[in-house]
XYZ file of C-alpha atoms in Angstrom:
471
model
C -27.026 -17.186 -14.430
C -26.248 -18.825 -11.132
C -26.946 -17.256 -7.714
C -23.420 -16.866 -6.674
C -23.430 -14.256 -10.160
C -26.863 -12.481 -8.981
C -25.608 -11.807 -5.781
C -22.003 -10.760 -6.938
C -24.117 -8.118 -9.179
C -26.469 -7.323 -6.464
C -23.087 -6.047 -4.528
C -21.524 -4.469 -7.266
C -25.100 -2.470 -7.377
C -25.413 -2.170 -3.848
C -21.570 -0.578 -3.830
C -22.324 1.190 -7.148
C -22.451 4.948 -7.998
C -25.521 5.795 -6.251
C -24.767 4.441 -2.858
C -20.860 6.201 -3.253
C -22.648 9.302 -4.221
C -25.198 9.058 -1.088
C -22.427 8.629 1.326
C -19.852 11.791 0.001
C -23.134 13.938 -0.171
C -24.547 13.491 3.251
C -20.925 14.157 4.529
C -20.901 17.308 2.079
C -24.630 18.175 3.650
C -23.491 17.722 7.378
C -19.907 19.877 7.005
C -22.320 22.256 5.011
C -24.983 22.255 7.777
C -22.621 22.045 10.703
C -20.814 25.542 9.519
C -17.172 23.487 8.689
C -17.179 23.093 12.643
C -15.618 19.079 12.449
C -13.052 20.657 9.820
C -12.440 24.099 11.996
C -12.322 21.866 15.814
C -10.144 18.556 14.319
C -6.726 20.125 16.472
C -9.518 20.069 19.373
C -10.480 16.679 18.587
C -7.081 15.510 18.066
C -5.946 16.641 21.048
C -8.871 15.443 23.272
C -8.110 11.891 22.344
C -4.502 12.221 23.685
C -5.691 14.255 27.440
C -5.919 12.301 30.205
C -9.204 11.391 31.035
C -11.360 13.165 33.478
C -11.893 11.541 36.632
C -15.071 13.351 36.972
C -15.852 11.655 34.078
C -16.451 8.410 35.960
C -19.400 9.177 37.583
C -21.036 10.070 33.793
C -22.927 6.824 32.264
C -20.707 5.174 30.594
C -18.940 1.718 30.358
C -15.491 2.530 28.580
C -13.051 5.310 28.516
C -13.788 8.172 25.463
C -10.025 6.673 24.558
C -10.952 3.288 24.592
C -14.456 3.490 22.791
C -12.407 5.407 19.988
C -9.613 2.679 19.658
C -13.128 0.250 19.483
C -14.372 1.788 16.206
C -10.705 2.005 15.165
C -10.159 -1.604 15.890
C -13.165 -2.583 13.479
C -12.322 0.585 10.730
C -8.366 -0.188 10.369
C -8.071 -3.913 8.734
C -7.040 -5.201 5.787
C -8.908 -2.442 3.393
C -5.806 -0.068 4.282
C -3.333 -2.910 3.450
C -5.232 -4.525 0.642
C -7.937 -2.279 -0.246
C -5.476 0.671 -0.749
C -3.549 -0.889 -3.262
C -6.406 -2.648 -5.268
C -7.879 0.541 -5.522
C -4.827 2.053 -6.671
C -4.606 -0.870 -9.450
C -7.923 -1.137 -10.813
C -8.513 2.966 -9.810
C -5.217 4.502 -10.871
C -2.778 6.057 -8.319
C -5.392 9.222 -8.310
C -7.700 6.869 -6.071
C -5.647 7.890 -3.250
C -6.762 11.680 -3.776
C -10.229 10.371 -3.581
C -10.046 8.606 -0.620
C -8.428 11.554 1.029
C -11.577 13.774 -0.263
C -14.059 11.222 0.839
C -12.479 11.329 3.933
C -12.479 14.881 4.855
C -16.499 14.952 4.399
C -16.455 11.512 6.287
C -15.223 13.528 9.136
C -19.076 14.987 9.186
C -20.878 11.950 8.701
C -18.919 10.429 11.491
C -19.162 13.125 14.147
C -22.955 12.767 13.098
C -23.532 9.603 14.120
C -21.470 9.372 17.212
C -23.596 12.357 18.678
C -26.425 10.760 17.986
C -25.713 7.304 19.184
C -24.676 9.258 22.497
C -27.521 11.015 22.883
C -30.206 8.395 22.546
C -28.408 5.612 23.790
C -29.930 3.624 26.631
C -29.294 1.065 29.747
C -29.270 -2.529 28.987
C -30.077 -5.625 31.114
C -26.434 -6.137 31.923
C -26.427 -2.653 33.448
C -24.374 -1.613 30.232
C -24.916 1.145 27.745
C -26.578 0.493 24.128
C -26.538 2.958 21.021
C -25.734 3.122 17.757
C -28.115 4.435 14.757
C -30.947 1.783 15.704
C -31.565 3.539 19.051
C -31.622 6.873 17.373
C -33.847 5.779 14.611
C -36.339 4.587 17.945
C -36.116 7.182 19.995
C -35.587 10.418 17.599
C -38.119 9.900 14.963
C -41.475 11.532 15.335
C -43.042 9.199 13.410
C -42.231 5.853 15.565
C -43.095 3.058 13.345
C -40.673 4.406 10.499
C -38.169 4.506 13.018
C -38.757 1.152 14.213
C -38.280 -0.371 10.988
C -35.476 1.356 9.778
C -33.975 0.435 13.154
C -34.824 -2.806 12.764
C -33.349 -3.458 9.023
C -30.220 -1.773 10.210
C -29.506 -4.321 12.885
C -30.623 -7.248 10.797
C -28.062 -5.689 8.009
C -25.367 -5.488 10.786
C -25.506 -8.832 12.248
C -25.436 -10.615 9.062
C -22.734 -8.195 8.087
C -20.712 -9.051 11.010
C -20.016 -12.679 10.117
C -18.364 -11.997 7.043
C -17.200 -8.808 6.617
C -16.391 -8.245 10.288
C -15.366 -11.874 10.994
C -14.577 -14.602 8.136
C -13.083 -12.252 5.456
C -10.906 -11.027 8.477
C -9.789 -14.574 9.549
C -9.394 -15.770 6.067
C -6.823 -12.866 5.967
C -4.963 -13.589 8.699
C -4.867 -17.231 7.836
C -3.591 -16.913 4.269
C -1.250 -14.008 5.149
C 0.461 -16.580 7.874
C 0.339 -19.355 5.430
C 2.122 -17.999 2.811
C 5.093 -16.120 4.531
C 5.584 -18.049 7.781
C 3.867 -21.583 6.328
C 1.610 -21.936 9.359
C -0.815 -24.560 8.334
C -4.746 -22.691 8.086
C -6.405 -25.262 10.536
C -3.275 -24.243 13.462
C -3.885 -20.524 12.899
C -8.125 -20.383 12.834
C -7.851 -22.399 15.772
C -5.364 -20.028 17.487
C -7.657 -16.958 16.432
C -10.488 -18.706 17.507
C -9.305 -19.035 21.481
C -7.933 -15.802 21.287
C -10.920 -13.562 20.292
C -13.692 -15.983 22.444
C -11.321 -15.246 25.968
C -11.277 -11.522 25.111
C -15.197 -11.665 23.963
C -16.297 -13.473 27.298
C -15.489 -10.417 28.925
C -17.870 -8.050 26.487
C -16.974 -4.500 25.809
C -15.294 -3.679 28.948
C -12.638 -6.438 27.769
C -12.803 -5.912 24.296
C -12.135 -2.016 25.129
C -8.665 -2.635 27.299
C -7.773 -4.976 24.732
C -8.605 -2.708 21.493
C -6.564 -0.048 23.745
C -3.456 -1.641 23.638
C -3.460 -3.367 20.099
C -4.669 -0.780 18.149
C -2.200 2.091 18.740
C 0.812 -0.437 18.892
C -0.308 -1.981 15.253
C -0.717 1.803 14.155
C 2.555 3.195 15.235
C 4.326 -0.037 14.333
C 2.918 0.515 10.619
C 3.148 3.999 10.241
C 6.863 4.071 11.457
C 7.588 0.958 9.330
C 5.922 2.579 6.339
C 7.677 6.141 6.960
C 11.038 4.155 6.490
C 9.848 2.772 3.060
C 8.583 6.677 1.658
C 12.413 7.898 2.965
C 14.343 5.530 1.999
C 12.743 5.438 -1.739
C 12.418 9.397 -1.221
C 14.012 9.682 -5.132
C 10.889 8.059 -6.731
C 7.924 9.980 -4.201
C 7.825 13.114 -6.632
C 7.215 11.395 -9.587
C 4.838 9.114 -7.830
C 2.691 11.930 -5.944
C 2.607 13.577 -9.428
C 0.947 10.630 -10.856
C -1.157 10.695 -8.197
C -2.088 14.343 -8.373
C -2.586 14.215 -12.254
C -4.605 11.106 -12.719
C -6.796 12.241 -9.969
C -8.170 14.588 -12.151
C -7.516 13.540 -15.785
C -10.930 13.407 -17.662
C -9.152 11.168 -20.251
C -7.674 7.308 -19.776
C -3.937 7.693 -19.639
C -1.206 5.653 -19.088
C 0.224 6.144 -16.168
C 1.548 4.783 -12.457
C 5.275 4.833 -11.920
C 5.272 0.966 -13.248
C 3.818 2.629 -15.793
C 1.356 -0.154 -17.158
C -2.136 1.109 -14.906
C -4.409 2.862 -17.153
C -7.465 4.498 -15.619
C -9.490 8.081 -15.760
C -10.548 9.891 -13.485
C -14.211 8.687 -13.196
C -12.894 5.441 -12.414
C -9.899 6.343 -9.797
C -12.991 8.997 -8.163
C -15.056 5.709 -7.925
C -12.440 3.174 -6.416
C -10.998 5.918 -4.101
C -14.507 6.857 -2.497
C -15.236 3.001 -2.494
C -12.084 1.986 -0.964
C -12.225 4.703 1.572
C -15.369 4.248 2.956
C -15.147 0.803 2.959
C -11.597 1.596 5.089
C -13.028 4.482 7.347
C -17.126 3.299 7.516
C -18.421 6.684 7.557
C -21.802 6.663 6.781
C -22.548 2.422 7.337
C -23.572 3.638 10.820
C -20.997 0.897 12.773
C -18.558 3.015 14.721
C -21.610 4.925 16.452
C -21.873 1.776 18.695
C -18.587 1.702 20.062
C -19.119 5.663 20.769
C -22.637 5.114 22.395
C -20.314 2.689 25.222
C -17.947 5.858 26.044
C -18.236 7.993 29.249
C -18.817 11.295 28.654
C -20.983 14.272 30.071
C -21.668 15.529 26.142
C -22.441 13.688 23.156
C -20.086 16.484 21.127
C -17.378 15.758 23.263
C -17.565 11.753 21.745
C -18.385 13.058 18.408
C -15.463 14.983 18.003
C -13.260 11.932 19.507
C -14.856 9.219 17.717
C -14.300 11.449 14.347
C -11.007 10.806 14.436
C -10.782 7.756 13.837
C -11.813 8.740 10.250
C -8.431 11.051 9.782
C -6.301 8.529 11.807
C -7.464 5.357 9.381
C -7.378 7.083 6.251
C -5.963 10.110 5.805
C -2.967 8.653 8.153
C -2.831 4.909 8.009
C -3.853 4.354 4.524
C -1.814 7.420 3.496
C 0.987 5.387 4.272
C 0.168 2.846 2.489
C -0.150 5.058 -0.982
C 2.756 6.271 -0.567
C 4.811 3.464 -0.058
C 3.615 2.086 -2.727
C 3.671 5.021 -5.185
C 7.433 6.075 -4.223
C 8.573 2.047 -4.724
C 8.349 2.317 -8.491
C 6.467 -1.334 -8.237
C 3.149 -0.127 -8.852
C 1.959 -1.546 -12.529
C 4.623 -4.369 -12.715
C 3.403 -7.451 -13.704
C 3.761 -10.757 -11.891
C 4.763 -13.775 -13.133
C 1.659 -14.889 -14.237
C 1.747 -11.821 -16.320
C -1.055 -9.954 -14.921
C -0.363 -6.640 -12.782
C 0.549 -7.269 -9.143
C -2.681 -5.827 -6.869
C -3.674 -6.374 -3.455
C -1.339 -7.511 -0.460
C 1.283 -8.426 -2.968
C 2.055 -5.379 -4.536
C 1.847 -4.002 -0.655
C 4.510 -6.650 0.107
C 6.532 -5.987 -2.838
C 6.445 -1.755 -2.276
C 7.628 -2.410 1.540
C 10.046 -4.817 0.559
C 11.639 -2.689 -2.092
C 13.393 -1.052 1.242
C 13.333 -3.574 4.055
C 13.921 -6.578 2.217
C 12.616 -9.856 3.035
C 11.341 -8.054 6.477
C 8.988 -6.123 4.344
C 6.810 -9.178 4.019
C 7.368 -9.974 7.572
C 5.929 -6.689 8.775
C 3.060 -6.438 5.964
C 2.068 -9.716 7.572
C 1.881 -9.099 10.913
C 0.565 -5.842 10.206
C -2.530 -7.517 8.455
C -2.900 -10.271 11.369
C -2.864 -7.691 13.876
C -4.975 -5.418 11.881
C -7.441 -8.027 10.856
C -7.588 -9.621 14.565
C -8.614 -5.982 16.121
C -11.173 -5.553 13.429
C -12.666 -9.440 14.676
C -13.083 -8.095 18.360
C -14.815 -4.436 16.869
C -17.538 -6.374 14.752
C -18.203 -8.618 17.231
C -19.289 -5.954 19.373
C -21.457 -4.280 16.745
C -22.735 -7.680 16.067
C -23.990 -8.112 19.474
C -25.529 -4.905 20.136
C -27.204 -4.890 16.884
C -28.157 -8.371 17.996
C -29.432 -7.288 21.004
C -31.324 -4.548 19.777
C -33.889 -7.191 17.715
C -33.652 -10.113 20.551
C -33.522 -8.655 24.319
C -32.247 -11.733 25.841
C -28.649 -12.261 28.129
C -28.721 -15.957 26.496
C -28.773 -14.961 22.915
C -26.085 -12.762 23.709
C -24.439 -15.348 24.741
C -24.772 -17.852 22.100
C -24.228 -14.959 19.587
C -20.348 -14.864 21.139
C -19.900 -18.472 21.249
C -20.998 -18.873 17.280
C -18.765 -15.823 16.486
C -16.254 -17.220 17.591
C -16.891 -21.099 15.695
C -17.294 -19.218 12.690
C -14.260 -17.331 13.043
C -13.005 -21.304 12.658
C -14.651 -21.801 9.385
C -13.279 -18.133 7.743
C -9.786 -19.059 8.325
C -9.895 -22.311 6.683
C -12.596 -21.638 3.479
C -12.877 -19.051 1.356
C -16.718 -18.849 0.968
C -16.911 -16.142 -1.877
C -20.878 -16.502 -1.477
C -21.117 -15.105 1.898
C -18.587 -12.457 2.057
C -20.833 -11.181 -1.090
C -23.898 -11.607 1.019
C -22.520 -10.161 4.064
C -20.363 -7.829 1.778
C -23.945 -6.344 0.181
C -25.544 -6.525 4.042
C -22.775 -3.941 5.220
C -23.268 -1.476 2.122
C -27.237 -1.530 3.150
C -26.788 -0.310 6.486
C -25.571 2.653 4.865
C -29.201 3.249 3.694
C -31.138 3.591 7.218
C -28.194 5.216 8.696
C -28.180 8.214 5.883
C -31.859 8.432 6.148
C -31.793 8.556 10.206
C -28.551 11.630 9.783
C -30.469 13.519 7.012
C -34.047 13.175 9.496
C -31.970 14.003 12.755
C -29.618 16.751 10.974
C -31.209 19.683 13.098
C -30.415 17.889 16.504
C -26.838 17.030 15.363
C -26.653 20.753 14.709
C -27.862 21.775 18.251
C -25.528 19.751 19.722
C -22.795 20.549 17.938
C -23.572 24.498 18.154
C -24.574 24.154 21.860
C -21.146 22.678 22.733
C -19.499 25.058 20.524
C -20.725 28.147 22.541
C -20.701 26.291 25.836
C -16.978 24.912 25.919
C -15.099 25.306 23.080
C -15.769 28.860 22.502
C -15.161 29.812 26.308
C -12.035 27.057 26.863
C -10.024 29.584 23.796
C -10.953 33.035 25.008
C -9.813 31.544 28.657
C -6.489 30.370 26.726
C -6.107 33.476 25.394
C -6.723 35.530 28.145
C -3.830 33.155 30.102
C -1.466 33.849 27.345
């Protein structure tokens, strides 16, 4: 057995069962312990991302807008997982993955408003005059016992910077790359090197830039898919009730049935509960710990306020942008069909094939750009939790530095090799921050809880009786 096998089973291991099962429990334990409140406030949340921000605000610590912090950890959460992973998962995990990765999500909403309150409220000032946060700082300074905390902080940033490379950086470029290759025929070398200038002038300028830039990609790429998407579902409206009752009924079919509206994708429900919850965390990252440090950068005068924002980016990347992709898929009737290598179409193909199915040849057009926008916005998120994690182990401006300017080089190398090795390696390295992270929510879970009930009574609460009293 060669190493390249080891590590592939170490990652199948590492993203087994028990790790799937850890993540969907804490979020059951936090929406449990919380009293529902991220499921009863998500019209408050929704609507607090879309209010103008307070100019109070400004004089709150803070380097980035609650808005722009939010389209940060959506920049990094929406990439090619809700392009490819969607419809692997709906492949290899039967149409009823998508019912799991709508469950998953729902207690994701939890785990995410978790960490963001916590990476708020121990966040700190760095040498640049800049805010740092994120589950290391909590593990430092909210753990009685400090040395547990320090090394659970300290495996979670080594886990995150090696994780950023590939997952957050090659895998991303190597998408973008082959994506262009195939449906425009832009050589590899042309568009890593394009990439490559791209993300180091936004980088240069650190989160600040990365933030006004996330800003405007992010909801253009989201509206641009959804919309495109929504024309595919209508326009193949005839086929969506057979294919959501596929999706309903092998969510929860004990047995392996035939099934998919190709009708050639056999699967049970153990395996489409396993797929879907694998799929959508790996989509939404609830639970790995790395949207927290885009929240810890927000201005805000309550770390509720950024929990509730930055827990939105859960519902808008899975139960919304992914959504879309399930569904075009399952009402295009091309789900099971089999290529012409005989196997059944999976991944960005069958994507490709379910939008095209309605728009044509300008189905692959807009898949495309959809995953070289997507994938590019993810880039500039890692990078940033990259850095701070980074940062957090070596407190020096020049590493920083030399940690964009290597980022950047290797963003190069992804676009041009497919290195199956280290995406596994970094692949494994961003399922283990999962660990620290769950241990530092479970340990913390009364302080999320007094925050959470604290802002409840002291602004929610009072902001609807005043409502109602106006009405």
């Amino acid at each position: 057995m060669n190493f390249s096998t080891i590590l592939s089973d170490v990652n199948s291991f590492v993203w087994g069962p028990v790790m799937l099962i850890l993540l969907v429990g804490t979020g059951i334990f936090m929406t449990i312990r919380l009293k529902f409140l991220p499921w009863r406030n998500l019209g408050y949340a929704l609507r607090s991302v879309f209010q103008k921000a307070d100019p109070d605000m400004d004089s709150n610590s803070g380097d980035i807008s609650p808005f722009q912090s939010l389209m940060t950890a959506l920049a990094a959460t929406i990439g090619t997982g809700n392009i490819v992973g969607v419809a692997t998962a709906m492949v290899i995990g039967g149409p009823g993955a998508l019912v799991w990765m709508w469950i998953s999500a729902l207690f994701g909403l939890s785990t995410k408003y978790a960490e963001s309150v916590l990476a708020v409220k121990y966040r700190e000032t760095n040498v640049f005059g800049e805010m740092a946060g994120g589950p290391m700082y909590a593990m430092k300074n909210g753990f009685r016992i400090k040395w547990i905390g320090s090394v659970l902080a300290a495996l979670f940033s080594v886990f995150a910077v090696v994780a950023s490379f590939g997952i957050g950086n090659m895998t991303q470029a190597n998408s973008i790359s082959l994506a262009l290759h195939d449906t425009f025929g832009i050589p590899l070398s042309v568009t890593g090197a394009v990439i490559m200038i791209l993300a180091l002038i936004v980088l240069v300028g650190g989160i600040k830039s990365i933030g006004k830039v996330c800003s405007l990609i992010v909801p253009f790429m989201a509206v641009l898919y959804f919309i495109c998407g929504l024309i595919v579902i209508i326009l193949n409206f005839k086929n969506l009730p057979a294919g959501i009752a596929q999706i309903i009924h092998m969510a929860f079919s004990p047995d392996a049935i035939a099934g998919g509206v190709g009708g050639t994708i056999i699967a049970s429900m153990l395996s489409a509960m396993r797929w879907g919850v694998a799929r959508g965390v790996f989509s939404n990252e609830a639970g790995l710990g790395s949207a927290p440090i885009a929240a810890a950068a927000a201005k805000t005068d309550h770390p509720s306020r950024q929990g509730y924002i930055n827990m939105t980016g859960t519902f808008f990347d899975t139960l919304v942008v992914c959504s879309i992709t399930g569904l075009a898929i399952a009402s295009s009737g091309v789900l099971g069909t089999l290529g012409v290598d005989g196997k059944v179409i999976t991944g960005v193909n069958l994507t490709i094939q379910a939008f095209s199915t309605a728009l044509g040849g300008a189905g692959g057009w807009l898949v495309t750009i959809g995953i070289t926008l997507f994938a590019f916005s993810t880039i500039l998120g890692w990078e940033y939790y990259g850095e701070k994690s980074l940062e957090y182990l070596v407190k020096s401006p020049k590493i920083t530095y030399l940690y964009r300017i290597i980022f950047c080089l290797i963003i190069f190398v992804g676009a041009t090799t497919t290195l199956q090795v280290v995406w596994d390696f970094s692949d494994t390295m961003n399922g283990l921050m999962a660990i620290p992270n769950l241990i530092c929510l479970l340990v913390l879970n009364k302080t999320v809880a007094k925050e959470c009930f604290h802002f409840q009574d002291t602004v929610i609460t009072p902001d609807r009786k005043k409502k109602k009293r106006l009405k």
